[in-house]
């Protein structure tokens, strides 16, 4: 079932199976100003969920926002073959057989509509995450840049998140500190994102961040701008 997040923003949620257990996951559905639908980081879906999405409007774009969030894009293209596909550069092998246009480093992409802005979190090439601002609803949409997980189904997943510093708090998993190769570029990216006007953050993993969303995001991302040091030196 779809859950309303804000005006013209919905989500459907499904646990994603990992070796250590099930991680709560969320796909975001955005209606463009012209009525077209953007499906961000799709998860596995059943016919009922697909019909609910169709009821909102025609799916015009399917987005694989990072090099890690792409697993169900092919299934989404089979359900909505007329939709444009946009993906993080570097997904060519993982999305073999699925033609896609690369997401821009920043700005806008025509397939996303005028009210969805894009910013690549630079300096972390293994992840290659692009974050999005839905300006009309003041909603920031991220995948792994921030976690806000407070409930899980398995003890193994709880330990996994705790070890990454992302259990029961708004946080960024410590793996970002290991994988960041250009901290200055990452800092510039995060500064641009935090300059956006948003009042909530829709994360791919955990509860939607409401209320003091920008302050919580700023605290969680502070190390990128000069707080704590990376866990491993860049090579």
Coordinates of N, CA and C in Angstrom, one line a residue:
X1 N 0.8 -1.2 0.0 CA 0.0 0.0 0.0 C 0.9 1.3 0.0
X2 N 0.4 2.3 -0.6 CA 1.1 3.6 -0.6 C 0.7 4.3 0.6
X3 N 1.7 5.1 1.1 CA 1.5 5.9 2.3 C 1.8 7.4 1.9
X4 N 0.9 8.3 2.2 CA 1.1 9.7 1.9 C 2.2 10.3 2.8
X5 N 3.1 10.9 2.2 CA 4.2 11.6 2.9 C 4.0 13.1 3.0
X6 N 3.6 13.7 1.9 CA 3.4 15.1 1.7 C 2.5 15.3 0.5
X7 N 2.2 16.6 0.2 CA 1.5 16.8 -1.1 C 2.3 16.3 -2.3
X8 N 1.7 15.4 -3.0 CA 2.3 14.9 -4.2 C 3.5 14.0 -4.0
X9 N 3.7 13.5 -2.7 CA 4.7 12.6 -2.4 C 4.2 11.4 -1.6
X10 N 4.5 10.2 -2.1 CA 4.0 9.0 -1.4 C 5.2 8.1 -1.3
X11 N 4.9 7.0 -0.6 CA 6.0 5.9 -0.4 C 5.3 4.6 -0.3
X12 N 6.1 3.6 -0.7 CA 5.7 2.2 -0.3 C 6.9 1.6 0.3
X13 N 6.6 0.7 1.3 CA 7.7 0.3 2.2 C 7.7 -1.3 2.2
X14 N 8.9 -1.8 2.2 CA 9.1 -3.3 2.2 C 10.4 -3.6 2.8
X15 N 10.6 -4.6 3.6 CA 11.9 -5.0 4.1 C 12.7 -5.6 3.0
X16 N 14.0 -5.2 3.0 CA 14.9 -5.7 2.0 C 15.9 -6.7 2.7
X17 N 15.9 -7.9 2.1 CA 16.7 -9.0 2.7 C 18.2 -8.8 2.5
X18 N 18.9 -8.8 3.5 CA 20.4 -8.8 3.5 C 20.9 -10.0 4.2
X19 N 22.2 -10.3 4.1 CA 22.8 -11.5 4.8 C 22.6 -11.4 6.3
X20 N 22.6 -10.2 6.9 CA 22.5 -10.1 8.3 C 21.0 -9.9 8.8
X21 N 20.1 -9.9 7.9 CA 18.7 -9.8 8.3 C 17.9 -8.9 7.3
X22 N 16.8 -8.4 7.8 CA 15.9 -7.6 7.0 C 16.1 -6.1 7.3
X23 N 16.4 -5.3 6.3 CA 16.5 -3.8 6.5 C 15.2 -3.1 6.0
X24 N 14.6 -2.3 6.9 CA 13.5 -1.5 6.4 C 13.8 -0.7 5.2
X25 N 13.0 -0.7 4.2 CA 13.3 0.1 3.0 C 12.1 0.8 2.5
X26 N 12.3 1.8 1.7 CA 11.2 2.7 1.2 C 11.5 3.1 -0.2
X27 N 10.5 3.0 -1.1 CA 10.6 3.6 -2.4 C 9.7 4.8 -2.4
X28 N 10.1 5.9 -3.1 CA 9.3 7.2 -3.0 C 8.7 7.4 -4.4
X29 N 7.5 7.9 -4.3 CA 6.7 8.2 -5.5 C 6.4 9.7 -5.5
X30 N 6.7 10.4 -6.6 CA 6.5 11.8 -6.6 C 5.7 12.2 -7.9
X31 N 4.7 13.0 -7.7 CA 3.9 13.5 -8.8 C 4.5 14.8 -9.3
X32 N 4.9 14.9 -10.5 CA 5.4 16.1 -11.1 C 4.2 17.1 -11.2
X33 N 4.6 18.4 -11.5 CA 3.6 19.4 -11.6 C 2.7 19.2 -12.8
X34 N 3.2 18.5 -13.8 CA 2.4 18.2 -15.0 C 1.6 16.9 -14.8
X35 N 1.6 16.3 -13.7 CA 0.8 15.1 -13.4 C 1.6 13.8 -13.6
X36 N 2.7 13.8 -14.2 CA 3.5 12.6 -14.4 C 4.1 12.1 -13.1
X37 N 4.4 10.8 -13.0 CA 4.9 10.2 -11.8 C 6.4 9.8 -12.0
X38 N 7.1 10.1 -10.9 CA 8.5 9.7 -10.8 C 8.6 8.7 -9.7
X39 N 9.2 7.5 -10.1 CA 9.4 6.4 -9.1 C 10.8 6.4 -8.7
X40 N 11.1 6.7 -7.5 CA 12.5 6.9 -7.0 C 12.9 5.6 -6.2
X41 N 14.0 5.0 -6.6 CA 14.5 3.8 -6.0 C 13.5 2.7 -5.7
X42 N 12.9 2.2 -6.8 CA 11.8 1.2 -6.7 C 12.3 0.0 -5.9
X43 N 11.3 -0.5 -5.1 CA 11.5 -1.8 -4.4 C 10.6 -2.9 -5.2
X44 N 10.7 -4.1 -4.7 CA 9.8 -5.1 -5.3 C 8.4 -4.7 -5.0
X45 N 7.5 -4.9 -6.0 CA 6.1 -4.5 -5.8 C 5.2 -5.6 -6.4
X46 N 4.0 -5.6 -5.8 CA 2.9 -6.5 -6.3 C 2.0 -5.7 -7.1
X47 N 1.0 -6.4 -7.7 CA 0.0 -5.8 -8.6 C -0.8 -4.7 -7.9
X48 N -1.1 -4.9 -6.6 CA -1.9 -3.9 -5.9 C -1.1 -2.6 -5.8
X49 N 0.2 -2.7 -5.5 CA 1.0 -1.5 -5.3 C 1.1 -0.8 -6.7
X50 N 1.4 -1.6 -7.8 CA 1.5 -1.0 -9.1 C 0.2 -0.3 -9.5
X51 N -0.9 -0.9 -9.2 CA -2.2 -0.3 -9.6 C -2.4 1.0 -8.8
X52 N -2.0 1.0 -7.5 CA -2.1 2.2 -6.7 C -1.2 3.3 -7.3
X53 N 0.0 3.0 -7.8 CA 0.8 4.0 -8.4 C 0.2 4.5 -9.7
X54 N -0.3 3.6 -10.5 CA -1.0 4.0 -11.7 C -2.2 4.9 -11.5
X55 N -2.8 4.7 -10.4 CA -4.0 5.6 -10.1 C -3.6 7.0 -9.8
X56 N -2.3 7.3 -9.5 CA -1.8 8.6 -9.2 C -1.5 9.4 -10.5
X57 N -1.2 8.6 -11.6 CA -0.8 9.3 -12.8 C 0.1 8.3 -13.6
X58 N 0.4 8.7 -14.8 CA 1.3 7.9 -15.6 C 2.7 8.0 -15.1
X59 N 3.4 6.8 -15.0 CA 4.8 6.8 -14.6 C 5.6 7.2 -15.8
X60 N 6.3 8.3 -15.6 CA 7.1 8.9 -16.7 C 8.6 8.7 -16.5
X61 N 9.0 8.5 -15.2 CA 10.4 8.3 -14.9 C 10.7 7.4 -13.8
X62 N 11.7 6.6 -14.0 CA 12.1 5.6 -13.0 C 13.6 5.9 -12.6
X63 N 13.9 6.1 -11.4 CA 15.2 6.6 -11.0 C 16.0 5.6 -10.1
X64 N 17.2 5.3 -10.6 CA 18.2 4.5 -9.8 C 19.2 5.5 -9.2
X65 N 19.0 6.0 -8.0 CA 19.7 7.2 -7.5 C 21.1 7.0 -7.1
X66 N 21.6 5.8 -7.0 CA 22.9 5.5 -6.6 C 23.4 4.2 -7.2
X67 N 24.7 3.9 -7.0 CA 25.2 2.7 -7.5 C 24.8 1.5 -6.7
X68 N 24.1 1.7 -5.6 CA 23.7 0.7 -4.7 C 22.2 0.5 -4.8
X69 N 21.4 1.4 -5.2 CA 19.9 1.3 -5.3 C 19.5 1.2 -6.7
X70 N 19.5 -0.1 -7.2 CA 19.2 -0.3 -8.6 C 18.5 -1.7 -8.8
X71 N 18.4 -2.5 -7.7 CA 18.1 -3.9 -7.8 C 16.7 -4.2 -8.5
X72 N 15.7 -3.3 -8.3 CA 14.4 -3.6 -8.8 C 14.0 -2.6 -10.0
X73 N 15.0 -1.9 -10.5 CA 14.8 -1.0 -11.6 C 14.3 -1.8 -12.8
X74 N 14.9 -2.9 -13.1 CA 14.5 -3.7 -14.3 C 13.1 -4.1 -14.3
X75 N 12.7 -4.6 -13.1 CA 11.3 -5.0 -12.9 C 10.3 -3.8 -13.1
X76 N 10.7 -2.7 -12.7 CA 9.9 -1.5 -12.8 C 9.8 -1.1 -14.3
X77 N 10.9 -1.2 -15.0 CA 10.8 -0.9 -16.5 C 9.9 -1.9 -17.2
X78 N 9.9 -3.1 -16.8 CA 9.0 -4.1 -17.4 C 7.5 -3.8 -17.2
X79 N 7.2 -3.2 -16.0 CA 5.9 -2.8 -15.7 C 5.5 -1.5 -16.4
X80 N 6.4 -0.6 -16.4 CA 6.2 0.7 -17.0 C 7.2 1.0 -18.2
X81 N 7.0 0.3 -19.3 CA 8.1 0.3 -20.4 C 8.2 1.7 -21.0
X82 N 7.2 2.5 -20.9 CA 7.3 3.9 -21.6 C 8.0 4.9 -20.7
X83 N 8.3 4.6 -19.5 CA 8.9 5.5 -18.6 C 10.4 5.7 -19.0
X84 N 10.9 6.9 -18.8 CA 12.3 7.2 -19.0 C 13.0 6.6 -17.7
X85 N 14.2 6.2 -17.9 CA 15.0 5.6 -16.8 C 16.3 6.5 -16.6
X86 N 16.5 7.0 -15.4 CA 17.6 7.8 -15.1 C 18.4 7.0 -14.0
X87 N 19.7 7.0 -14.1 CA 20.5 6.3 -13.2 C 21.8 7.0 -12.8
X88 N 22.4 6.6 -11.7 CA 23.8 7.1 -11.4 C 24.8 6.6 -12.4
X89 N 25.6 7.5 -12.9 CA 26.7 7.1 -13.7 C 27.5 5.9 -13.1
X90 N 27.9 4.9 -13.8 CA 28.6 3.8 -13.3 C 27.7 2.6 -13.1
X91 N 26.4 2.7 -13.4 CA 25.5 1.6 -13.2 C 25.4 0.8 -14.5
X92 N 26.2 1.1 -15.5 CA 26.0 0.4 -16.8 C 26.1 -1.1 -16.7
X93 N 27.0 -1.7 -15.9 CA 27.1 -3.1 -15.8 C 26.0 -3.7 -15.0
X94 N 25.7 -3.0 -13.9 CA 24.6 -3.5 -13.0 C 23.3 -3.5 -13.7
X95 N 23.0 -2.5 -14.6 CA 21.8 -2.3 -15.3 C 21.9 -2.8 -16.7
X96 N 22.7 -3.8 -16.9 CA 22.9 -4.3 -18.3 C 21.6 -4.7 -18.9
X97 N 21.4 -4.2 -20.1 CA 20.1 -4.4 -20.8 C 19.0 -3.4 -20.5
X98 N 19.3 -2.5 -19.6 CA 18.3 -1.4 -19.3 C 19.0 -0.1 -19.7
X99 N 18.6 0.5 -20.9 CA 19.1 1.8 -21.3 C 18.7 2.9 -20.3
X100 N 19.6 3.7 -19.9 CA 19.2 4.8 -19.0 C 20.1 6.0 -19.3
X101 N 19.5 7.2 -18.9 CA 20.2 8.4 -19.0 C 20.9 8.7 -17.7
X102 N 22.1 9.2 -17.7 CA 22.8 9.5 -16.5 C 22.2 10.7 -15.7
X103 N 22.1 10.6 -14.5 CA 21.6 11.7 -13.7 C 22.6 12.8 -13.7
X104 N 22.2 14.1 -13.7 CA 23.2 15.2 -13.7 C 23.8 15.3 -12.3
X105 N 25.0 15.9 -12.3 CA 25.7 16.2 -11.1 C 24.9 17.1 -10.2
X106 N 24.3 18.1 -10.8 CA 23.4 19.0 -10.0 C 22.4 19.7 -11.0
X107 N 21.4 20.3 -10.4 CA 20.5 21.0 -11.2 C 19.2 20.2 -11.4
X108 N 18.7 20.1 -12.7 CA 17.5 19.5 -13.0 C 17.6 18.6 -14.2
X109 N 16.8 17.6 -14.3 CA 16.7 16.7 -15.4 C 15.3 16.8 -16.0
X110 N 15.2 17.0 -17.3 CA 13.8 17.2 -17.9 C 12.8 16.1 -17.5
X111 N 13.3 14.8 -17.5 CA 12.4 13.7 -17.2 C 11.8 13.8 -15.8
X112 N 12.5 14.6 -14.9 CA 12.0 14.6 -13.5 C 11.1 15.8 -13.2
X113 N 10.9 16.7 -14.2 CA 10.1 17.8 -14.0 C 10.8 19.0 -13.4
X114 N 10.2 20.1 -13.4 CA 10.9 21.4 -13.0 C 11.0 21.5 -11.5
X115 N 10.2 20.7 -10.7 CA 10.2 20.9 -9.3 C 10.9 19.8 -8.5
X116 N 11.8 19.1 -9.2 CA 12.7 18.1 -8.6 C 14.1 18.5 -8.9
X117 N 14.9 19.0 -7.9 CA 16.3 19.3 -8.1 C 17.1 18.1 -7.7
X118 N 18.3 18.1 -8.3 CA 19.2 16.9 -8.1 C 20.6 17.5 -7.6
X119 N 21.2 16.7 -6.7 CA 22.6 17.0 -6.3 C 23.3 15.7 -6.1
X120 N 24.4 15.4 -6.8 CA 25.3 14.3 -6.5 C 26.1 14.6 -5.3
X121 N 26.2 13.6 -4.4 CA 27.2 13.7 -3.3 C 28.5 13.2 -3.8
X122 N 29.3 14.2 -4.1 CA 30.6 13.9 -4.8 C 31.6 13.4 -3.8
X123 N 32.7 12.9 -4.3 CA 33.8 12.4 -3.4 C 33.6 11.0 -2.9
X124 N 32.5 10.4 -3.2 CA 32.3 9.0 -2.7 C 31.9 8.2 -3.9
X125 N 32.8 7.9 -4.8 CA 32.5 7.3 -6.1 C 31.9 5.9 -6.0
X126 N 32.2 5.1 -5.0 CA 31.6 3.8 -4.9 C 30.1 3.8 -4.7
X127 N 29.6 4.8 -4.0 CA 28.2 5.0 -3.7 C 27.5 5.8 -4.8
X128 N 28.1 6.9 -5.2 CA 27.5 7.7 -6.2 C 26.1 8.2 -6.0
X129 N 25.8 8.5 -4.8 CA 24.4 8.9 -4.4 C 24.0 10.3 -4.9
X130 N 22.8 10.3 -5.6 CA 22.2 11.6 -5.9 C 21.0 11.8 -5.0
X131 N 20.9 13.0 -4.4 CA 19.8 13.3 -3.6 C 18.9 14.3 -4.3
X132 N 17.6 14.4 -3.9 CA 16.6 15.2 -4.6 C 15.8 16.1 -3.7
X133 N 15.5 17.2 -4.2 CA 14.6 18.1 -3.5 C 13.3 18.3 -4.2
X134 N 12.1 17.9 -3.6 CA 10.8 18.2 -4.2 C 10.4 19.6 -3.6
X135 N 10.6 20.6 -4.4 CA 10.5 22.0 -3.8 C 9.1 22.3 -3.3
X136 N 8.1 21.9 -4.0 CA 6.7 22.3 -3.7 C 6.3 21.8 -2.3
X137 N 6.8 20.6 -1.9 CA 6.5 20.1 -0.6 C 7.6 20.2 0.4
X138 N 8.7 20.8 0.0 CA 9.9 21.1 0.8 C 10.4 19.7 1.4
X139 N 10.5 18.7 0.5 CA 10.9 17.4 0.9 C 12.2 17.0 0.3
X140 N 13.2 16.6 1.1 CA 14.5 16.1 0.7 C 14.3 14.6 0.6
X141 N 14.8 14.0 -0.5 CA 14.7 12.6 -0.7 C 16.1 12.0 -0.8
X142 N 16.4 11.0 0.1 CA 17.8 10.4 0.0 C 17.6 8.9 0.1
X143 N 18.7 8.2 -0.2 CA 18.7 6.8 0.0 C 19.6 6.4 1.2
X144 N 20.9 6.3 1.0 CA 21.8 5.9 2.1 C 22.5 7.1 2.7
X145 N 22.4 8.3 2.3 CA 23.1 9.4 2.9 C 22.7 9.5 4.3
X146 N 21.5 9.3 4.7 CA 21.0 9.3 6.1 C 20.2 8.1 6.4
X147 N 20.3 7.6 7.6 CA 19.5 6.5 8.1 C 18.7 7.0 9.3
X148 N 17.5 6.5 9.5 CA 16.7 6.8 10.7 C 15.9 5.6 11.2
X149 N 16.6 4.5 11.5 CA 16.0 3.2 11.7 C 15.9 3.0 13.2
X150 N 14.6 2.7 13.7 CA 14.4 2.5 15.1 C 13.8 1.2 15.4
X151 N 13.3 0.5 14.3 CA 12.8 -0.9 14.5 C 13.2 -1.8 13.4
X152 N 13.6 -3.0 13.7 CA 14.0 -4.0 12.8 C 13.4 -5.4 13.2
X153 N 13.5 -6.3 12.3 CA 12.9 -7.6 12.6 C 13.9 -8.6 13.2
X154 N 15.2 -8.4 13.0 CA 16.1 -9.4 13.5 C 17.2 -8.7 14.3
X155 N 17.8 -9.6 15.2 CA 18.9 -9.1 16.0 C 20.1 -8.8 15.2
X156 N 20.4 -9.6 14.2 CA 21.5 -9.4 13.3 C 21.5 -8.1 12.7
X157 N 20.4 -7.6 12.2 CA 20.3 -6.3 11.6 C 20.5 -5.2 12.6
X158 N 20.0 -5.4 13.8 CA 20.2 -4.4 14.9 C 21.7 -4.3 15.2
X159 N 22.4 -5.4 15.3 CA 23.9 -5.3 15.5 C 24.6 -4.6 14.3
X160 N 24.2 -5.0 13.1 CA 24.8 -4.4 11.9 C 24.6 -2.8 11.9
X161 N 23.4 -2.3 12.2 CA 23.2 -0.9 12.3 C 23.9 -0.3 13.4
X162 N 24.0 -0.9 14.6 CA 24.7 -0.4 15.8 C 26.1 -0.2 15.5
X163 N 26.7 -1.2 14.8 CA 28.2 -1.2 14.5 C 28.4 0.0 13.5
X164 N 27.5 0.3 12.7 CA 27.6 1.4 11.7 C 27.2 2.8 12.3
X165 N 26.8 2.8 13.6 CA 26.5 4.1 14.2 C 25.1 4.6 13.7
X166 N 24.3 3.7 13.2 CA 23.0 4.1 12.6 C 21.8 3.4 13.2
X167 N 21.9 3.1 14.5 CA 20.8 2.4 15.1 C 20.1 3.4 16.1
X168 N 18.8 3.5 15.9 CA 17.9 4.3 16.8 C 18.4 5.8 16.8
X169 N 18.8 6.3 15.7 CA 19.2 7.7 15.6 C 19.2 8.2 14.2
X170 N 19.1 9.5 14.0 CA 19.3 10.0 12.7 C 20.8 10.1 12.4
X171 N 21.3 9.3 11.5 CA 22.8 9.2 11.4 C 23.2 8.8 10.0
X172 N 24.4 8.9 9.7 CA 25.0 8.4 8.5 C 25.9 7.2 8.9
X173 N 25.7 6.1 8.2 CA 26.5 4.9 8.5 C 28.0 5.2 8.4
X174 N 28.8 4.6 9.2 CA 30.2 4.9 9.2 C 30.9 4.4 7.9
X175 N 30.2 3.6 7.2 CA 30.9 3.2 5.9 C 31.2 4.3 5.0
X176 N 30.4 5.4 5.1 CA 30.7 6.6 4.3 C 32.1 7.2 4.6
X177 N 32.5 7.1 5.9 CA 33.8 7.6 6.2 C 34.9 6.7 5.6
X178 N 34.6 5.5 5.5 CA 35.6 4.6 4.9 C 35.7 4.8 3.4
X179 N 34.6 5.0 2.8 CA 34.5 5.1 1.3 C 34.7 6.5 0.7
X180 N 34.7 7.5 1.5 CA 34.9 8.9 1.0 C 36.4 9.0 0.6
X181 N 36.5 9.5 -0.7 CA 37.8 9.6 -1.3 C 38.2 11.1 -1.4
X182 N 37.3 12.0 -1.5 CA 37.5 13.4 -1.6 C 36.6 14.1 -0.7
X183 N 37.1 14.4 0.5 CA 36.2 15.0 1.6 C 35.8 16.4 1.2
X184 N 36.7 17.1 0.6 CA 36.3 18.5 0.2 C 35.2 18.5 -0.7
X185 N 35.2 17.6 -1.7 CA 34.1 17.6 -2.7 C 32.8 17.1 -2.0
X186 N 32.9 16.2 -1.1 CA 31.7 15.7 -0.3 C 31.2 16.9 0.5
X187 N 32.1 17.7 1.1 CA 31.6 18.8 1.9 C 30.9 19.8 1.1
X188 N 31.4 20.1 -0.1 CA 30.7 21.1 -1.0 C 29.3 20.5 -1.3
X189 N 29.2 19.3 -1.6 CA 27.9 18.7 -2.0 C 26.9 18.8 -0.8
X190 N 27.4 18.4 0.4 CA 26.5 18.5 1.5 C 26.1 19.9 1.8
X191 N 27.0 20.9 1.7 CA 26.7 22.3 1.9 C 25.6 22.7 0.9
X192 N 25.7 22.3 -0.3 CA 24.6 22.6 -1.3 C 23.3 22.0 -0.9
X193 N 23.3 20.8 -0.4 CA 22.1 20.1 0.0 C 21.4 20.8 1.2
X194 N 22.3 21.2 2.2 CA 21.7 21.8 3.4 C 21.3 23.2 3.1
X195 N 21.7 23.8 2.0 CA 21.2 25.1 1.6 C 19.8 25.1 1.0
X196 N 19.4 23.9 0.6 CA 18.0 23.8 0.1 C 17.0 24.1 1.2
X197 N 15.8 24.4 0.8 CA 14.7 24.7 1.7 C 13.9 23.5 1.8
X198 N 14.1 22.7 2.9 CA 13.3 21.5 3.2 C 12.9 21.4 4.7
X199 N 11.8 20.8 4.9 CA 11.3 20.6 6.2 C 11.1 19.2 6.7
X200 N 11.4 18.2 5.7 CA 11.4 16.8 6.0 C 12.4 16.1 5.2
X201 N 12.8 15.0 5.6 CA 13.7 14.1 4.9 C 13.1 12.7 4.7
X202 N 12.9 12.3 3.5 CA 12.4 11.0 3.2 C 13.7 10.1 3.0
X203 N 13.9 9.2 3.9 CA 15.1 8.3 3.9 C 14.6 7.0 3.3
X204 N 15.5 6.3 2.7 CA 15.2 4.9 2.1 C 15.1 3.9 3.2
X205 N 15.8 4.2 4.4 CA 15.8 3.2 5.5 C 15.5 3.9 6.8
X206 N 14.3 3.6 7.3 CA 13.9 4.1 8.6 C 12.8 5.1 8.5
X207 N 12.5 5.8 9.6 CA 11.3 6.7 9.7 C 11.6 8.0 8.9
X208 N 10.6 8.5 8.3 CA 10.7 9.8 7.7 C 11.0 10.9 8.8
X209 N 12.0 11.8 8.5 CA 12.4 12.7 9.4 C 11.6 14.0 9.3
X210 N 10.9 14.4 10.3 CA 10.0 15.5 10.3 C 10.4 16.5 11.4
X211 N 9.8 17.7 11.3 CA 10.0 18.7 12.3 C 11.4 19.4 12.2
X212 N 12.3 19.0 13.0 CA 13.7 19.6 13.0 C 14.6 18.9 12.0
X213 N 14.0 18.6 10.8 CA 14.7 17.7 9.9 C 16.1 18.3 9.4
X214 N 16.1 19.6 9.1 CA 17.3 20.2 8.7 C 18.4 20.1 9.7
X215 N 18.1 20.4 11.0 CA 19.0 20.4 12.1 C 19.6 19.0 12.3
X216 N 18.7 18.0 12.2 CA 19.1 16.6 12.4 C 20.0 16.2 11.3
X217 N 19.7 16.6 10.0 CA 20.5 16.2 8.9 C 21.9 16.9 9.0
X218 N 21.9 18.2 9.4 CA 23.2 18.9 9.6 C 24.1 18.2 10.6
X219 N 23.5 17.8 11.7 CA 24.3 17.2 12.8 C 24.8 15.8 12.3
X220 N 24.0 15.1 11.6 CA 24.4 13.8 11.1 C 25.5 13.9 10.1
X221 N 25.6 14.9 9.3 CA 26.5 15.1 8.2 C 27.7 16.0 8.6
X222 N 27.8 16.4 9.8 CA 28.8 17.4 10.2 C 30.2 17.0 9.9
X223 N 30.5 15.7 10.0 CA 31.8 15.3 9.9 C 32.4 15.5 8.4
X224 N 31.5 15.5 7.5 CA 31.9 15.8 6.1 C 32.4 17.2 5.9
X225 N 31.8 18.1 6.8 CA 32.2 19.5 6.6 C 33.4 19.9 7.5
X226 N 34.0 19.0 8.3 CA 35.2 19.3 9.1 C 35.1 18.9 10.5
X227 N 34.1 18.0 10.8 CA 34.0 17.6 12.2 C 35.0 16.4 12.5
X228 N 34.4 15.2 12.6 CA 35.3 14.0 12.8 C 36.1 13.7 11.6
X229 N 37.1 13.0 11.8 CA 38.0 12.6 10.7 C 37.5 11.3 10.1
X230 N 37.8 11.0 8.8 CA 37.5 9.7 8.2 C 38.0 8.6 9.0
X231 N 37.4 7.4 8.9 CA 37.9 6.2 9.7 C 39.2 5.7 9.0
X232 N 39.3 5.8 7.7 CA 40.5 5.4 7.0 C 41.0 6.5 6.1
X233 N 42.3 6.7 5.9 CA 42.8 7.7 5.1 C 42.4 7.5 3.6
X234 N 42.2 8.5 2.8 CA 41.9 8.4 1.4 C 43.2 7.9 0.7
X235 N 43.0 7.1 -0.3 CA 44.2 6.5 -1.0 C 44.1 7.0 -2.5

